[in-house]
Amino acid sequence: MKWRSLSASLARQLQLPDGDIQTVPVHGGDINQAFRLECGVHKYFVKVNRADLLSMFVAEKAGLDAIRRSQTIRVPEVLLTGDEDNYAYIVMENIEFGGQADAGRLATAIAAMHCCFEEQFGFECDNTIGSTPQHNAFNTDWIDFWRQHRLGFQLELAQQNGFDAGLIDAGNRLSENLVKFFETYHPRASLLHGDLWSGNQGADLDGNPVIYDPACYYGDHEADLAMMELFGHPGHNFFNRYSEHFPIDSGYAERRELYNLYHVLNHANLFGGGYAAQAQRMIERLLAL
Ligand code: ADP
């Protein structure tokens, strides 16, 4: 059994009764290895990575805890983080999933989460988006926050990764021009999941929406909505119901591309391939607005 010694230690820390400990591999994550730790009726979900990546799991716990404290949408409860045997781990409640959430229920819950406001944009700690660092130093100015910590940071990475100078130049021009997207729109700092694509959400067996694997921070709620539309679409029912709880500004359609550019640049930096060309096209369209 691959995780024998780690599982035995986790079972002790979780004060599980003596018994046969099973580890069942769970597939589907992008970044980490995962397994279900089972001991009789007790089941936990465990993610594992290199020991030096422990801070990633500590930050994931901070995000899950923040959403959990908001009491707006179900997230797994985190029981342990730590490192052992050259592995970092995060242990959380195992959730049995029953498919995708109903769009209306998901919309109500996400809007409620977005109605948890902070005074400033940012988060209590830095975290990761995919495996890329995501900086969250608090800032009262959203445009400045987005320019420095989101768009600017990814452009710097793109430059270090040797991407086309045309992409970097155009990106920097856009970065200098962000004000035009916010002339009549002044977002509040909402609690965001931060990586809300369809692979990070589902419903439990009672049909309650569940979100997981966050990259939390306080930011413009439109950034979460945009990400929901990047790889798939939550459907019109979602947006209709969401707007009943949290109105969506008429300029959202333009800012959606700006917000998703961050994720597309991140994909370009992580995976290369066609994402750099996609990012360049997005930048050209945004510059032309
Ligand atoms: P990664 O950090 O590697 O992207 P995820 O957090 O997305 O990993 O988890 C990988 C998969 O494990 C998810 O797609 C989901 O199916 C499942 N999963 C995530 N959290 C739980 C949980 N608390 N209980 C049970 N299964 C989970």
GROMACS .gro file of C-alpha atoms and ligand atoms in nm:
model
  316
    1MET     CA    1   0.000   0.000   0.000
    2LYS     CA    2   0.158   0.320  -0.126
    3TRP     CA    3   0.060   0.549   0.162
    4ARG     CA    4   0.093   0.294   0.443
    5SER     CA    5   0.317   0.485   0.682
    6LEU     CA    6   0.154   0.824   0.620
    7SER     CA    7  -0.193   0.673   0.659
    8ALA     CA    8  -0.100   0.509   0.987
    9SER     CA    9   0.025   0.843   1.119
   10LEU     CA   10  -0.287   1.026   0.998
   11ALA     CA   11  -0.509   0.762   1.160
   12ARG     CA   12  -0.329   0.822   1.490
   13GLN     CA   13  -0.365   1.199   1.461
   14LEU     CA   14  -0.733   1.161   1.375
   15GLN     CA   15  -0.767   0.927   1.675
   16LEU     CA   16  -0.929   0.661   1.460
   17PRO     CA   17  -1.005   0.332   1.633
   18ASP     CA   18  -0.758   0.049   1.571
   19GLY     CA   19  -0.856  -0.133   1.257
   20ASP     CA   20  -0.778  -0.206   0.899
   21ILE     CA   21  -0.676   0.117   0.722
   22GLN     CA   22  -0.744   0.136   0.350
   23THR     CA   23  -0.624   0.397   0.101
   24VAL     CA   24  -0.829   0.433  -0.216
   25PRO     CA   25  -0.677   0.649  -0.492
   26VAL     CA   26  -0.894   0.944  -0.605
   27HIS     CA   27  -0.827   1.078  -0.953
   28GLY     CA   28  -0.932   1.403  -1.113
   29GLY     CA   29  -0.710   1.665  -0.950
   30ASP     CA   30  -0.472   1.876  -1.156
   31ILE     CA   31  -0.200   1.938  -0.903
   32ASN     CA   32  -0.186   1.684  -0.624
   33GLN     CA   33  -0.214   1.313  -0.564
   34ALA     CA   34  -0.525   1.225  -0.367
   35PHE     CA   35  -0.666   0.929  -0.181
   36ARG     CA   36  -0.950   0.838   0.049
   37LEU     CA   37  -0.839   0.715   0.388
   38GLU     CA   38  -1.088   0.457   0.513
   39CYS     CA   39  -1.105   0.289   0.849
   40GLY     CA   40  -1.436   0.113   0.911
   41VAL     CA   41  -1.712   0.374   0.882
   42HIS     CA   42  -1.460   0.660   0.897
   43LYS     CA   43  -1.361   0.817   0.564
   44TYR     CA   44  -1.135   1.116   0.493
   45PHE     CA   45  -1.015   1.283   0.175
   46VAL     CA   46  -0.637   1.336   0.165
   47LYS     CA   47  -0.426   1.536  -0.083
   48VAL     CA   48  -0.051   1.486  -0.093
   49ASN     CA   49   0.238   1.668  -0.256
   50ARG     CA   50   0.608   1.742  -0.199
   51ALA     CA   51   0.693   1.845   0.158
   52ASP     CA   52   0.818   2.187   0.046
   53LEU     CA   53   0.466   2.265  -0.081
   54LEU     CA   54   0.308   2.252   0.264
   55SER     CA   55   0.230   2.626   0.254
   56MET     CA   56   0.002   2.556  -0.046
   57PHE     CA   57  -0.211   2.327   0.171
   58VAL     CA   58  -0.202   2.567   0.466
   59ALA     CA   59  -0.334   2.838   0.232
   60GLU     CA   60  -0.599   2.601   0.094
   61LYS     CA   61  -0.714   2.542   0.452
   62ALA     CA   62  -0.730   2.919   0.513
   63GLY     CA   63  -0.951   2.957   0.205
   64LEU     CA   64  -1.179   2.665   0.288
   65ASP     CA   65  -1.208   2.791   0.647
   66ALA     CA   66  -1.299   3.142   0.527
   67ILE     CA   67  -1.576   3.009   0.304
   68ARG     CA   68  -1.694   2.773   0.576
   69ARG     CA   69  -1.714   3.060   0.829
   70SER     CA   70  -1.931   3.252   0.581
   71GLN     CA   71  -2.197   2.978   0.625
   72THR     CA   72  -2.318   3.035   0.270
   73ILE     CA   73  -2.213   2.724   0.078
   74ARG     CA   74  -2.082   2.382   0.170
   75VAL     CA   75  -1.705   2.329   0.158
   76PRO     CA   76  -1.513   2.034   0.303
   77GLU     CA   77  -1.403   2.079   0.662
   78VAL     CA   78  -1.024   2.059   0.695
   79LEU     CA   79  -0.897   1.846   0.981
   80LEU     CA   80  -0.520   1.838   0.937
   81THR     CA   81  -0.235   1.985   0.740
   82GLY     CA   82   0.126   1.889   0.790
   83ASP     CA   83   0.427   1.713   0.647
   84GLU     CA   84   0.582   1.374   0.705
   85ASP     CA   85   0.799   1.126   0.513
   86ASN     CA   86   0.887   1.393   0.252
   87TYR     CA   87   0.520   1.458   0.185
   88ALA     CA   88   0.298   1.755   0.264
   89TYR     CA   89  -0.066   1.665   0.321
   90ILE     CA   90  -0.409   1.812   0.379
   91VAL     CA   91  -0.679   1.593   0.532
   92MET     CA   92  -1.041   1.691   0.502
   93GLU     CA   93  -1.391   1.563   0.541
   94ASN     CA   94  -1.475   1.317   0.265
   95ILE     CA   95  -1.776   1.434   0.067
   96GLU     CA   96  -1.988   1.194  -0.135
   97PHE     CA   97  -2.079   1.373  -0.453
   98GLY     CA   98  -2.407   1.327  -0.642
   99GLY     CA   99  -2.335   1.515  -0.965
  100GLN     CA  100  -2.361   1.883  -1.051
  101ALA     CA  101  -2.552   2.130  -0.835
  102ASP     CA  102  -2.888   2.274  -0.939
  103ALA     CA  103  -2.810   2.608  -1.109
  104GLY     CA  104  -3.057   2.805  -0.898
  105ARG     CA  105  -2.931   2.669  -0.567
  106LEU     CA  106  -2.572   2.721  -0.672
  107ALA     CA  107  -2.647   3.081  -0.775
  108THR     CA  108  -2.815   3.163  -0.444
  109ALA     CA  109  -2.525   3.017  -0.247
  110ILE     CA  110  -2.249   3.181  -0.454
  111ALA     CA  111  -2.426   3.518  -0.440
  112ALA     CA  112  -2.452   3.484  -0.061
  113MET     CA  113  -2.079   3.409  -0.041
  114HIS     CA  114  -2.008   3.712  -0.262
  115CYS     CA  115  -2.213   3.924  -0.021
  116CYS     CA  116  -1.949   3.866   0.248
  117PHE     CA  117  -1.750   4.185   0.215
  118GLU     CA  118  -1.413   4.306   0.341
  119GLU     CA  119  -1.279   4.659   0.363
  120GLN     CA  120  -0.987   4.581   0.131
  121PHE     CA  121  -0.901   4.361  -0.165
  122GLY     CA  122  -0.668   4.070  -0.091
  123PHE     CA  123  -0.654   3.787   0.158
  124GLU     CA  124  -0.497   3.695   0.491
  125CYS     CA  125  -0.230   3.488   0.312
  126ASP     CA  126  -0.088   3.427  -0.033
  127ASN     CA  127  -0.205   3.111  -0.206
  128THR     CA  128  -0.175   2.937  -0.542
  129ILE     CA  129  -0.373   2.933  -0.865
  130GLY     CA  130  -0.306   2.592  -1.013
  131SER     CA  131   0.048   2.559  -0.884
  132THR     CA  132   0.138   2.924  -0.958
  133PRO     CA  133   0.186   3.158  -0.660
  134GLN     CA  134  -0.098   3.405  -0.615
  135HIS     CA  135  -0.016   3.716  -0.410
  136ASN     CA  136  -0.291   3.868  -0.201
  137ALA     CA  137  -0.141   4.163  -0.009
  138PHE     CA  138  -0.435   4.378   0.102
  139ASN     CA  139  -0.499   4.690  -0.105
  140THR     CA  140  -0.782   4.944  -0.099
  141ASP     CA  141  -0.750   5.001  -0.475
  142TRP     CA  142  -0.892   4.721  -0.689
  143ILE     CA  143  -0.737   4.841  -1.015
  144ASP     CA  144  -0.395   4.859  -0.854
  145PHE     CA  145  -0.447   4.515  -0.696
  146TRP     CA  146  -0.543   4.361  -1.031
  147ARG     CA  147  -0.261   4.535  -1.214
  148GLN     CA  148   0.009   4.428  -0.967
  149HIS     CA  149  -0.096   4.093  -0.831
  150ARG     CA  150  -0.297   3.942  -1.113
  151LEU     CA  151  -0.230   4.072  -1.465
  152GLY     CA  152   0.117   4.215  -1.393
  153PHE     CA  153   0.237   3.907  -1.207
  154GLN     CA  154   0.135   3.673  -1.490
  155LEU     CA  155   0.295   3.901  -1.749
  156GLU     CA  156   0.621   3.892  -1.553
  157LEU     CA  157   0.605   3.514  -1.548
  158ALA     CA  158   0.530   3.512  -1.922
  159GLN     CA  159   0.839   3.724  -1.979
  160GLN     CA  160   1.053   3.491  -1.765
  161ASN     CA  161   0.910   3.199  -1.962
  162GLY     CA  162   1.032   3.362  -2.282
  163PHE     CA  163   0.694   3.434  -2.442
  164ASP     CA  164   0.665   3.653  -2.747
  165ALA     CA  165   0.762   4.018  -2.683
  166GLY     CA  166   0.446   4.125  -2.870
  167LEU     CA  167   0.234   3.950  -2.608
  168ILE     CA  168   0.423   4.110  -2.320
  169ASP     CA  169   0.416   4.460  -2.475
  170ALA     CA  170   0.047   4.442  -2.552
  171GLY     CA  171  -0.019   4.306  -2.202
  172ASN     CA  172   0.175   4.591  -2.046
  173ARG     CA  173  -0.020   4.845  -2.254
  174LEU     CA  174  -0.343   4.690  -2.132
  175SER     CA  175  -0.212   4.699  -1.777
  176GLU     CA  176  -0.157   5.076  -1.808
  177ASN     CA  177  -0.510   5.115  -1.940
  178LEU     CA  178  -0.717   4.931  -1.683
  179VAL     CA  179  -0.896   5.245  -1.565
  180LYS     CA  180  -1.115   5.243  -1.875
  181PHE     CA  181  -1.293   4.930  -1.752
  182PHE     CA  182  -1.384   5.093  -1.423
  183GLU     CA  183  -1.500   5.442  -1.517
  184THR     CA  184  -1.851   5.390  -1.386
  185TYR     CA  185  -1.800   5.071  -1.190
  186HIS     CA  186  -1.650   5.048  -0.843
  187PRO     CA  187  -1.650   4.691  -0.715
  188ARG     CA  188  -1.665   4.598  -0.349
  189ALA     CA  189  -1.431   4.337  -0.200
  190SER     CA  190  -1.638   4.014  -0.201
  191LEU     CA  191  -1.527   3.679  -0.067
  192LEU     CA  192  -1.430   3.487  -0.382
  193HIS     CA  193  -1.356   3.121  -0.440
  194GLY     CA  194  -1.096   3.235  -0.692
  195ASP     CA  195  -1.085   2.925  -0.915
  196LEU     CA  196  -1.450   2.849  -0.971
  197TRP     CA  197  -1.444   2.642  -1.288
  198SER     CA  198  -1.684   2.348  -1.318
  199GLY     CA  199  -1.417   2.101  -1.196
  200ASN     CA  200  -1.418   2.266  -0.852
  201GLN     CA  201  -1.788   2.236  -0.778
  202GLY     CA  202  -2.058   1.975  -0.741
  203ALA     CA  203  -2.348   1.874  -0.520
  204ASP     CA  204  -2.359   1.643  -0.220
  205LEU     CA  205  -2.605   1.355  -0.200
  206ASP     CA  206  -2.871   1.591  -0.057
  207GLY     CA  207  -2.831   1.821  -0.355
  208ASN     CA  208  -2.649   2.094  -0.159
  209PRO     CA  209  -2.398   2.280  -0.375
  210VAL     CA  210  -2.036   2.212  -0.274
  211ILE     CA  211  -1.725   2.402  -0.382
  212TYR     CA  212  -1.366   2.300  -0.314
  213ASP     CA  213  -1.003   2.358  -0.414
  214PRO     CA  214  -1.026   2.739  -0.379
  215ALA     CA  215  -0.776   3.016  -0.442
  216CYS     CA  216  -0.964   3.256  -0.212
  217TYR     CA  217  -0.933   3.630  -0.185
  218TYR     CA  218  -1.157   3.934  -0.150
  219GLY     CA  219  -1.214   4.085  -0.491
  220ASP     CA  220  -1.469   4.186  -0.755
  221HIS     CA  221  -1.748   3.925  -0.763
  222GLU     CA  222  -1.736   3.944  -1.143
  223ALA     CA  223  -1.397   3.768  -1.136
  224ASP     CA  224  -1.562   3.453  -0.997
  225LEU     CA  225  -1.853   3.480  -1.241
  226ALA     CA  226  -1.613   3.517  -1.532
  227MET     CA  227  -1.417   3.206  -1.432
  228MET     CA  228  -1.744   3.010  -1.422
  229GLU     CA  229  -1.786   3.095  -1.789
  230LEU     CA  230  -1.429   3.023  -1.899
  231PHE     CA  231  -1.440   2.644  -1.929
  232GLY     CA  232  -1.812   2.579  -1.975
  233HIS     CA  233  -2.115   2.784  -1.875
  234PRO     CA  234  -2.332   2.761  -1.563
  235GLY     CA  235  -2.645   2.843  -1.770
  236HIS     CA  236  -2.885   3.135  -1.789
  237ASN     CA  237  -3.084   3.014  -1.488
  238PHE     CA  238  -2.769   3.060  -1.285
  239PHE     CA  239  -2.727   3.423  -1.389
  240ASN     CA  240  -3.096   3.506  -1.354
  241ARG     CA  241  -3.109   3.371  -1.001
  242TYR     CA  242  -2.771   3.520  -0.907
  243SER     CA  243  -2.879   3.870  -1.015
  244GLU     CA  244  -3.184   3.851  -0.789
  245HIS     CA  245  -2.940   3.841  -0.495
  246PHE     CA  246  -2.644   4.038  -0.629
  247PRO     CA  247  -2.707   4.260  -0.935
  248ILE     CA  248  -2.456   4.224  -1.219
  249ASP     CA  249  -2.333   4.551  -1.370
  250SER     CA  250  -2.393   4.611  -1.742
  251GLY     CA  251  -2.015   4.635  -1.805
  252TYR     CA  252  -1.957   4.278  -1.690
  253ALA     CA  253  -1.931   4.139  -2.045
  254GLU     CA  254  -1.623   4.355  -2.112
  255ARG     CA  255  -1.455   4.292  -1.779
  256ARG     CA  256  -1.523   3.917  -1.809
  257GLU     CA  257  -1.252   3.891  -2.071
  258LEU     CA  258  -1.014   4.100  -1.860
  259TYR     CA  259  -1.067   3.873  -1.561
  260ASN     CA  260  -1.037   3.552  -1.762
  261LEU     CA  261  -0.718   3.678  -1.922
  262TYR     CA  262  -0.555   3.616  -1.583
  263HIS     CA  263  -0.649   3.248  -1.595
  264VAL     CA  264  -0.558   3.207  -1.961
  265LEU     CA  265  -0.216   3.366  -1.898
  266ASN     CA  266  -0.177   3.135  -1.599
  267HIS     CA  267  -0.255   2.835  -1.822
  268ALA     CA  268  -0.004   2.965  -2.075
  269ASN     CA  269   0.259   2.991  -1.801
  270LEU     CA  270   0.179   2.645  -1.665
  271PHE     CA  271   0.110   2.450  -1.982
  272GLY     CA  272   0.223   2.661  -2.280
  273GLY     CA  273   0.061   2.531  -2.596
  274GLY     CA  274  -0.216   2.739  -2.754
  275TYR     CA  275  -0.289   2.938  -2.436
  276ALA     CA  276  -0.032   3.208  -2.516
  277ALA     CA  277  -0.193   3.275  -2.855
  278GLN     CA  278  -0.536   3.277  -2.690
  279ALA     CA  279  -0.409   3.530  -2.432
  280GLN     CA  280  -0.267   3.750  -2.708
  281ARG     CA  281  -0.602   3.751  -2.892
  282MET     CA  282  -0.781   3.842  -2.570
  283ILE     CA  283  -0.539   4.129  -2.505
  284GLU     CA  284  -0.586   4.264  -2.859
  285ARG     CA  285  -0.964   4.260  -2.817
  286LEU     CA  286  -0.942   4.430  -2.477
  287LEU     CA  287  -0.707   4.699  -2.613
  288ALA     CA  288  -0.950   4.764  -2.899
  289LEU     CA  289  -1.245   4.836  -2.667
  290ADP     P1  290  -0.617   1.927  -0.699
  290ADP     O1  291  -0.579   2.021  -0.587
  290ADP     O2  292  -0.510   1.829  -0.733
  290ADP     O3  293  -0.668   2.002  -0.822
  290ADP     P2  294  -0.890   1.874  -0.612
  290ADP     O4  295  -0.902   1.947  -0.482
  290ADP     O5  296  -0.953   1.938  -0.730
  290ADP     O6  297  -0.738   1.837  -0.644
  290ADP     O7  298  -0.950   1.729  -0.589
  290ADP     C1  299  -0.941   1.626  -0.687
  290ADP     C2  300  -1.075   1.554  -0.700
  290ADP     O8  301  -1.105   1.491  -0.575
  290ADP     C3  302  -1.191   1.647  -0.728
  290ADP     O9  303  -1.214   1.661  -0.864
  290ADP     C4  304  -1.307   1.580  -0.658
  290ADP    O10  305  -1.369   1.487  -0.746
  290ADP     C5  306  -1.244   1.503  -0.545
  290ADP     N1  307  -1.258   1.573  -0.415
  290ADP     C6  308  -1.213   1.698  -0.383
  290ADP     N2  309  -1.241   1.727  -0.255
  290ADP     C7  310  -1.305   1.618  -0.204
  290ADP     C8  311  -1.360   1.586  -0.075
  290ADP     N3  312  -1.351   1.671   0.028
  290ADP     N4  313  -1.418   1.466  -0.059
  290ADP     C9  314  -1.423   1.377  -0.162
  290ADP     N5  315  -1.374   1.401  -0.285
  290ADP    C10  316  -1.315   1.520  -0.307
   0.00000   0.00000   0.00000
